[in-house]
PDB file of C-alpha atoms and ligand atoms in Angstrom:
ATOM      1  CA  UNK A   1      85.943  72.145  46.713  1.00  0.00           C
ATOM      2  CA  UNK A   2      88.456  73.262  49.701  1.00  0.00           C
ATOM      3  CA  UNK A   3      88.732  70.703  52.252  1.00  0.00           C
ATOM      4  CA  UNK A   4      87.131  70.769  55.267  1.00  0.00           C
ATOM      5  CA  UNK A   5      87.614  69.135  58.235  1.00  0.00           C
ATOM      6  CA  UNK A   6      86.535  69.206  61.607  1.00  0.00           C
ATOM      7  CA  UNK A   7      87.773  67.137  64.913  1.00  0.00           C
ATOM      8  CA  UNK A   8      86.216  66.501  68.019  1.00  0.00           C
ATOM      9  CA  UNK A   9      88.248  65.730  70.967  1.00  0.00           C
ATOM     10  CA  UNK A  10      87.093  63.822  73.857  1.00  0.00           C
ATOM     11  CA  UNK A  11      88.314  65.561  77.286  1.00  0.00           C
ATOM     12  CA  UNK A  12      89.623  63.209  79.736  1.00  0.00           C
ATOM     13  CA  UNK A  13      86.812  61.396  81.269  1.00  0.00           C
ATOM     14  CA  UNK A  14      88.784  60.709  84.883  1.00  0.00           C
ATOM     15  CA  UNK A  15      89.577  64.483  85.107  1.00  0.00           C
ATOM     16  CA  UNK A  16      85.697  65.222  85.375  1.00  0.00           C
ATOM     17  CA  UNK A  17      84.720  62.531  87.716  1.00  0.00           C
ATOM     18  CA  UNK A  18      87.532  63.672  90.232  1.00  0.00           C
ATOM     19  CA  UNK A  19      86.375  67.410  90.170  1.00  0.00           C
ATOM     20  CA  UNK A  20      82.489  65.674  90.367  1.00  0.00           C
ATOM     21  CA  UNK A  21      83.673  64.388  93.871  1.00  0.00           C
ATOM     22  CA  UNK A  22      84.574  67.567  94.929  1.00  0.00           C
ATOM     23  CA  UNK A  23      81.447  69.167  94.090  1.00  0.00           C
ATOM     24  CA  UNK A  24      79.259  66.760  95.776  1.00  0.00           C
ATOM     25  CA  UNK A  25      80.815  67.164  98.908  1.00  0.00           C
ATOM     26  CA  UNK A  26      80.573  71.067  98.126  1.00  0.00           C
ATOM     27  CA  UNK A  27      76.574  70.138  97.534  1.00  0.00           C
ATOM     28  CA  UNK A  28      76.555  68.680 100.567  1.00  0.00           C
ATOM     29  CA  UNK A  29      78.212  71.395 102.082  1.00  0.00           C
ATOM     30  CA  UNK A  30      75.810  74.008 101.207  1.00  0.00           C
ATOM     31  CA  UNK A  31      72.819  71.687 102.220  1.00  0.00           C
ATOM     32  CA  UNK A  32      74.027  71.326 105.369  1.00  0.00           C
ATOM     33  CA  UNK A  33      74.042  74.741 105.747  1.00  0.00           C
ATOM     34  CA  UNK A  34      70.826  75.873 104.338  1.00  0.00           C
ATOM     35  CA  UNK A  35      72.257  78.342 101.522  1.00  0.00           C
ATOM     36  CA  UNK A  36      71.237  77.745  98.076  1.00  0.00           C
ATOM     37  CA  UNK A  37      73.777  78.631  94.941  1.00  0.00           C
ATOM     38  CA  UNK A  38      74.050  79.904  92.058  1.00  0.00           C
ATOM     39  CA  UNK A  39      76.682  79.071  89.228  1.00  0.00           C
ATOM     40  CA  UNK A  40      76.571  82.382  86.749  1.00  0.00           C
ATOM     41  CA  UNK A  41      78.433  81.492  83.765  1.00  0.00           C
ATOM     42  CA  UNK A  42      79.515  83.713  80.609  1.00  0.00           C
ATOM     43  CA  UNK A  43      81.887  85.141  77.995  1.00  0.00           C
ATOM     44  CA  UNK A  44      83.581  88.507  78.885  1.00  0.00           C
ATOM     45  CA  UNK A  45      81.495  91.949  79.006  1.00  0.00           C
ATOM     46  CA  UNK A  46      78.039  89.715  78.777  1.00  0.00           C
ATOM     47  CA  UNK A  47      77.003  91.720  81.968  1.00  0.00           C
ATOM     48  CA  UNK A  48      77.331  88.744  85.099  1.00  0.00           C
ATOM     49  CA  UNK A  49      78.299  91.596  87.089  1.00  0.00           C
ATOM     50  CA  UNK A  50      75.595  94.009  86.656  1.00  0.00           C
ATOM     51  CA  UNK A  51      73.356  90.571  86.898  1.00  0.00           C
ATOM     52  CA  UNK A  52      74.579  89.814  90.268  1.00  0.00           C
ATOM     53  CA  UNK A  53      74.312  93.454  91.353  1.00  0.00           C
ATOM     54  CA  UNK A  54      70.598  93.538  90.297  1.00  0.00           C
ATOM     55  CA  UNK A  55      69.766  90.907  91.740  1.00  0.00           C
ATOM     56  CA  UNK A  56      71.400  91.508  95.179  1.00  0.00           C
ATOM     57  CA  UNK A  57      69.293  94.537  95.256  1.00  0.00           C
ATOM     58  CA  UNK A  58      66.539  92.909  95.380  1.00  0.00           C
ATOM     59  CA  UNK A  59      67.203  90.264  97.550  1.00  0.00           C
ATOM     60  CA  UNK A  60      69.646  92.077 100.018  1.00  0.00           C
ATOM     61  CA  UNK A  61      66.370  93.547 102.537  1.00  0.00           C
ATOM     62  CA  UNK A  62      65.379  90.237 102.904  1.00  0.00           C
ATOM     63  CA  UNK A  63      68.223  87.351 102.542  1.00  0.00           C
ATOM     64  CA  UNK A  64      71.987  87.482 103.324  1.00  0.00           C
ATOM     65  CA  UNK A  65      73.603  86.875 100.202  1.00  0.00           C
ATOM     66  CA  UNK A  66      77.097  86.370  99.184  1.00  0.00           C
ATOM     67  CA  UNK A  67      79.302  87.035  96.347  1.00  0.00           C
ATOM     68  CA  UNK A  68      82.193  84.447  95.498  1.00  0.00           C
ATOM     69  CA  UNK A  69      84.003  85.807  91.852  1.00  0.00           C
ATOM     70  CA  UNK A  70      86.141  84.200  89.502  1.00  0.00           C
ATOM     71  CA  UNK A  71      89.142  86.122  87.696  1.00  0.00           C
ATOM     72  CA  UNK A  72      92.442  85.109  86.791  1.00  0.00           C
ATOM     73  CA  UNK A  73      93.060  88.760  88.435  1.00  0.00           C
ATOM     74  CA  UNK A  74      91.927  91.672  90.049  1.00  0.00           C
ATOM     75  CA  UNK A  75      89.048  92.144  92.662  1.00  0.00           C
ATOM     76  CA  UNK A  76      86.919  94.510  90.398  1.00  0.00           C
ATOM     77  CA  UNK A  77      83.699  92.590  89.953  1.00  0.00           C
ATOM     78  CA  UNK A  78      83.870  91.596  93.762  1.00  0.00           C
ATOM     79  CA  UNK A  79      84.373  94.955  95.122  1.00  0.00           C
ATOM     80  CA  UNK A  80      81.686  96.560  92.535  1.00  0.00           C
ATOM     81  CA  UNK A  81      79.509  94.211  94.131  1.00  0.00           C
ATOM     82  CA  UNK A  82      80.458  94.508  97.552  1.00  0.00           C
ATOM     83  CA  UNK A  83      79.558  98.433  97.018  1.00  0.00           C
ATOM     84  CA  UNK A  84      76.029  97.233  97.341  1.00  0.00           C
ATOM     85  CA  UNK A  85      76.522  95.880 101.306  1.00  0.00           C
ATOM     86  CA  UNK A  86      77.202  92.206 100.031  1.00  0.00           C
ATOM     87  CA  UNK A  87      80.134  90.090 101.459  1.00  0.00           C
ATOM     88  CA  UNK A  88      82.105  88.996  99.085  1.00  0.00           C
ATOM     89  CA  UNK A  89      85.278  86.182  98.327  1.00  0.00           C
ATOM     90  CA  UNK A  90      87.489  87.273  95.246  1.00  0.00           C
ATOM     91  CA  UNK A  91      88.563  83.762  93.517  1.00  0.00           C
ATOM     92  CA  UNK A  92      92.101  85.009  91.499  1.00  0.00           C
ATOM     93  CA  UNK A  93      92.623  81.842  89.364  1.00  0.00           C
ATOM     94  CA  UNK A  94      95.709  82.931  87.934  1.00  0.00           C
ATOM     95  CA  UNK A  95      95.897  81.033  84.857  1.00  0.00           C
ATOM     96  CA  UNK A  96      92.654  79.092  85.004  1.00  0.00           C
ATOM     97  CA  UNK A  97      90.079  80.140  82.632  1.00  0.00           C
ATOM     98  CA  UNK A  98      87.055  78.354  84.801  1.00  0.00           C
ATOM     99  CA  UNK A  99      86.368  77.575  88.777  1.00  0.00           C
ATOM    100  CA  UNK A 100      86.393  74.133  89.564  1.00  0.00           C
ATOM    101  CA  UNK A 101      84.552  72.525  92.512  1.00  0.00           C
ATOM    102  CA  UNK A 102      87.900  72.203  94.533  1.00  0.00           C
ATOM    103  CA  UNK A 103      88.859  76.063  93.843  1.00  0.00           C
ATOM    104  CA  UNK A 104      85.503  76.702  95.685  1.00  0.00           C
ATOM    105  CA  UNK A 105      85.787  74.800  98.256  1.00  0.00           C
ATOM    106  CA  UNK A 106      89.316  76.217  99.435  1.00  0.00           C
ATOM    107  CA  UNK A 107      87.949  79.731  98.928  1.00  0.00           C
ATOM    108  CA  UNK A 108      85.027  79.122 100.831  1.00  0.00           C
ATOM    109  CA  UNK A 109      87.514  77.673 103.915  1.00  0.00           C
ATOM    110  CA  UNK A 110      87.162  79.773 106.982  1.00  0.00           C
ATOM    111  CA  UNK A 111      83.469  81.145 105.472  1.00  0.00           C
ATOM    112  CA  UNK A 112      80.448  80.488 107.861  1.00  0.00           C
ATOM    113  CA  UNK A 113      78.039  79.656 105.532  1.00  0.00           C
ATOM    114  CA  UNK A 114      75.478  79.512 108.194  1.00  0.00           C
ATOM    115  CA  UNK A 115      75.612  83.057 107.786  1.00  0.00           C
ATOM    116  CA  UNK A 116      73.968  83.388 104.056  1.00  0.00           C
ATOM    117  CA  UNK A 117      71.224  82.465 102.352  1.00  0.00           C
ATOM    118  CA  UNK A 118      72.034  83.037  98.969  1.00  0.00           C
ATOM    119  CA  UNK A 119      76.044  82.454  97.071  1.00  0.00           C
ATOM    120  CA  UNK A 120      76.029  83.983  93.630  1.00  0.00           C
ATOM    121  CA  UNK A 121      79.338  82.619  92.255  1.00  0.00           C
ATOM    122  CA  UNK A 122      80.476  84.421  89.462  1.00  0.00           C
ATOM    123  CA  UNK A 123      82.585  82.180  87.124  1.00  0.00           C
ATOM    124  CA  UNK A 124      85.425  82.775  85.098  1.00  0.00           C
ATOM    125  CA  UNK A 125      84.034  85.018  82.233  1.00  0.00           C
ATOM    126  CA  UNK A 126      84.211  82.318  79.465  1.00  0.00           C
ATOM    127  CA  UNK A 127      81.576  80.444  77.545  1.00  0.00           C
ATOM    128  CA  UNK A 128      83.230  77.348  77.278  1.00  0.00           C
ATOM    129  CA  UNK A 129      84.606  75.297  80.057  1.00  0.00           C
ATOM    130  CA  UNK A 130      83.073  76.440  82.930  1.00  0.00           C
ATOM    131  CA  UNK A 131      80.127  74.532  81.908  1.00  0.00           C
ATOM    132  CA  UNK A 132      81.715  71.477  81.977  1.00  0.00           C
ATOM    133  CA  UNK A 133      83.164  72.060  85.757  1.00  0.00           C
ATOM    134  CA  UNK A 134      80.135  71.222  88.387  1.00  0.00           C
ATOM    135  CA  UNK A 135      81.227  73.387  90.984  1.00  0.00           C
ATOM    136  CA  UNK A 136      78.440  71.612  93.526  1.00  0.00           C
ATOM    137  CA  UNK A 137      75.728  74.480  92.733  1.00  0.00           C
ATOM    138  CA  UNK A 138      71.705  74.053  92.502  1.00  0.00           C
ATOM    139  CA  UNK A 139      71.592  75.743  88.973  1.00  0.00           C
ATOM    140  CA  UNK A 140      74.118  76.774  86.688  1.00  0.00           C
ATOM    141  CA  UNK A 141      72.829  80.051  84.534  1.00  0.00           C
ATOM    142  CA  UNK A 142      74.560  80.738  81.775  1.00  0.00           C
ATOM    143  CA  UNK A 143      74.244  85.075  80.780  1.00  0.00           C
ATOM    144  CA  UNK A 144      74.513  85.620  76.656  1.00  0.00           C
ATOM    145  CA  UNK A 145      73.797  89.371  75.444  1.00  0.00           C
ATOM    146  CA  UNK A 146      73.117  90.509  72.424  1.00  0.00           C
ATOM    147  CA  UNK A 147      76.631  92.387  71.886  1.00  0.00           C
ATOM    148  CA  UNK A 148      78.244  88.880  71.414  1.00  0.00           C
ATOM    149  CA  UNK A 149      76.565  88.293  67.988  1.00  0.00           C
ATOM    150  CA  UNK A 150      73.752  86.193  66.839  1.00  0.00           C
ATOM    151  CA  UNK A 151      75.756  82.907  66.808  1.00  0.00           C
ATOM    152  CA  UNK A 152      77.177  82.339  69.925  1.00  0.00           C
ATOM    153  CA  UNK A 153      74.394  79.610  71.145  1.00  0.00           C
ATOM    154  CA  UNK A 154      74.976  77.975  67.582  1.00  0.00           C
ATOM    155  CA  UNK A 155      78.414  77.971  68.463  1.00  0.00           C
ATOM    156  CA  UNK A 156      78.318  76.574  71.867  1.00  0.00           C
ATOM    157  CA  UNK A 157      75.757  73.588  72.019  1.00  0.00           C
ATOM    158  CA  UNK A 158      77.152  71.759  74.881  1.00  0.00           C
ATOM    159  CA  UNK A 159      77.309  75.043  77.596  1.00  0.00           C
ATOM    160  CA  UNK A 160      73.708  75.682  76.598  1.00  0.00           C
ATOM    161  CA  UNK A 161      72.559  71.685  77.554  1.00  0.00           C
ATOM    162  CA  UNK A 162      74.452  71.870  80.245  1.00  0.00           C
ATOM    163  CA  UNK A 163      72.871  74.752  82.150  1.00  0.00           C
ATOM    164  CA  UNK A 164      69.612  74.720  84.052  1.00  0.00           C
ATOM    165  CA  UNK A 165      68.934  78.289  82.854  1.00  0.00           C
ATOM    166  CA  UNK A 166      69.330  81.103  79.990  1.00  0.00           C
ATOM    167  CA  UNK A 167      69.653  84.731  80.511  1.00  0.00           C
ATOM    168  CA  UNK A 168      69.766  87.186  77.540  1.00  0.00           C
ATOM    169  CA  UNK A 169      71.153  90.395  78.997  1.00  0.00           C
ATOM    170  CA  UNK A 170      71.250  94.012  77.072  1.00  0.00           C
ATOM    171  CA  UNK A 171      68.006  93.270  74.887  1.00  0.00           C
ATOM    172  CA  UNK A 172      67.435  97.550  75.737  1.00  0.00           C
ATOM    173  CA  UNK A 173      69.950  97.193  72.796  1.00  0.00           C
ATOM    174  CA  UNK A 174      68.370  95.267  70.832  1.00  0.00           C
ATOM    175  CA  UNK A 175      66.501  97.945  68.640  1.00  0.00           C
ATOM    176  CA  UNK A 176      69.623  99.882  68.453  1.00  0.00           C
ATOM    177  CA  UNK A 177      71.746  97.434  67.591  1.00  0.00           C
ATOM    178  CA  UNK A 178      69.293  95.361  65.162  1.00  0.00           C
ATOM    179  CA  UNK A 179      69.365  92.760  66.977  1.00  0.00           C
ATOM    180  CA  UNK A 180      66.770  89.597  66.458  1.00  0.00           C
ATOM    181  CA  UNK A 181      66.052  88.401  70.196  1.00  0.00           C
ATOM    182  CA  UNK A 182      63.559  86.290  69.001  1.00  0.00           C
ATOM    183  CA  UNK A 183      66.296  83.957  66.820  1.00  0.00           C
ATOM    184  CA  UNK A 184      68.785  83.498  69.793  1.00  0.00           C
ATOM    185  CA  UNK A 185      65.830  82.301  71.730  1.00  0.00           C
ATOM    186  CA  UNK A 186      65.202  79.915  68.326  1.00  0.00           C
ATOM    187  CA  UNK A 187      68.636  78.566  68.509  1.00  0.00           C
ATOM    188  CA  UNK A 188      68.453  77.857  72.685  1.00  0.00           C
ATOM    189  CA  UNK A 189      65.149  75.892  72.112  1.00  0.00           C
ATOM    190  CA  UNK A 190      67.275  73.669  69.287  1.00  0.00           C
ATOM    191  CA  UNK A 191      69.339  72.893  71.795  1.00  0.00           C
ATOM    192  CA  UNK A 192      67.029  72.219  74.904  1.00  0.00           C
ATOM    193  CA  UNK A 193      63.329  73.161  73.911  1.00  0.00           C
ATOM    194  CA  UNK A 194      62.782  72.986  77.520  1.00  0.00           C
ATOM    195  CA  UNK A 195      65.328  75.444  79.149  1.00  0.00           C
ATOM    196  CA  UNK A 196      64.075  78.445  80.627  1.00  0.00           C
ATOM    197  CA  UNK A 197      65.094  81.443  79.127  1.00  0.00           C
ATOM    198  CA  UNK A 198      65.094  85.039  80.438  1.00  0.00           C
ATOM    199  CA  UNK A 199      65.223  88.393  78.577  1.00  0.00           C
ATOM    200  CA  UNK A 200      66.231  90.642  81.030  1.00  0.00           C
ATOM    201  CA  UNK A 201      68.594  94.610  81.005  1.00  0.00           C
ATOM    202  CA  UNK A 202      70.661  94.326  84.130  1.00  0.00           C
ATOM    203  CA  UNK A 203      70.810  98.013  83.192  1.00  0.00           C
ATOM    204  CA  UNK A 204      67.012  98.993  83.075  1.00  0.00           C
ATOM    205  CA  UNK A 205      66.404  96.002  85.809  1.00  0.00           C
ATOM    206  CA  UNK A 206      63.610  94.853  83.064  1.00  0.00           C
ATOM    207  CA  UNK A 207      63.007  90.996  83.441  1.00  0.00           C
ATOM    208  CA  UNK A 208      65.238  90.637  87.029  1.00  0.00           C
ATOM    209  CA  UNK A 209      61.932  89.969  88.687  1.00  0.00           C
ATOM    210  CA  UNK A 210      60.868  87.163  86.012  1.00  0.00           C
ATOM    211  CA  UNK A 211      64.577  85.770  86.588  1.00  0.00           C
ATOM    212  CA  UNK A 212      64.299  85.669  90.514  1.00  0.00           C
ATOM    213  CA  UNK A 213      61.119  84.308  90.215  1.00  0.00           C
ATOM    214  CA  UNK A 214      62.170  81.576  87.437  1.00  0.00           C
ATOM    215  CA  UNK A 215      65.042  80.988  89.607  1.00  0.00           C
ATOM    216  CA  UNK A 216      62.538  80.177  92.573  1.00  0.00           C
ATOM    217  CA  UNK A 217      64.645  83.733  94.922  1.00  0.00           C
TER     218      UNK A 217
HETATM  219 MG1   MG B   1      82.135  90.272  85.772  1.00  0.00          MG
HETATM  220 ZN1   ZN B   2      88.854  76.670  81.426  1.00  0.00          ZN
END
């Protein structure tokens, strides 16, 4: 038989605890000024956007809500949703395929928060390492859609345990695409059988209000 090896590397303890600092004071931060926020987490094309936009729909009558975004470039996602009457920052990271709690807390510099109710921050669109950067929010949500493939929660155990919540966007693909909904849901409750999980279409707008409502908004 071929060999077969795998490694796992141990990231640098010290360089979580520093950016852990950080994003208590950011917790604190946001307490202090009565907003509560959201981490949205996610690969590329899973639909964050179009999550945020739904969502700001239906919360925009009622709460003041901004929008802080995460690319290395471009203010796309933050202008799309800025279209819908939302203030919004535009994180560019550059090089830096997550936010960390300190790139937050310069962007958000000069920002009344006493202004908002609600920050969606969109992260970085990766699956990996923004979940391990606590940027100081009440809930990271991590957004998975069908399109990805069925192994992506397989393949990323430790984002799944550590967000507080599970969206699976585009299932008004799923018939289409032959997609089994059902065994992604399988794999998230191997990882946490306790994590809430949410099939919603940022499209349709089927499931936002179960989200909102699972996300106490
Ligand atoms: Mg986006
Ligand atoms: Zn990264």
């Amino acid at each position: 038989m071929a060999d077969r090896k795998t490694v796992s590397i141990d990231v640098r303890r010290d360089l979580f605890g520093a950016n852990d600092d950080v994003a208590a004071l950011n917790a604190e931060m946001f307490r202090e000024h009565g907003v509560r926020v959201f981490d949205i987490m996610g690969s590329v094309g899973t639909g964050k956007t179009q999550l945020i936009e739904a969502m700001c729909d239906r919360l925009s009558q009622q709460y003041r809500v901004l929008m802080v975004a995460g690319d290395l470039a471009t203010r796309i996602d933050a202008d799309r949703v800025g279209s819908h009457g939302v203030d919004t920052v535009q994180i560019n990271t550059g090089t830096a395929c997550h936010l960390d709690a300190r790139m937050v807390r310069v962007a958000l510099r000069g920002v009344d928060l006493s202004k908002y109710d609600i920050v969606f921050i969109e992260n970085v669109g990766n699956l990996i390492c923004p979940a391990g950067y606590s940027l100081g929010a009440e809930k990271k949500v991590v957004v998975v859609s069908i399109t990805e493939g069925p192994y992506m929660i397989r393949k990323h155990p430790l984002t799944i345990k550590r967000s507080d919540a599970v969206v699976i966007n585009k299932v008004d693909l799923a018939e289409t695409l032959e997609f089994d909904v059902d065994a992604l849901v399988r794999d998230i409750r191997a990882v946490d059988a306790n994590l809430p999980v949410f099939r919603v279409s940022a499209k349709t707008g089927d499931g936002i209000d179960d989200l909102m409502a699972g996300l106490g908004l």
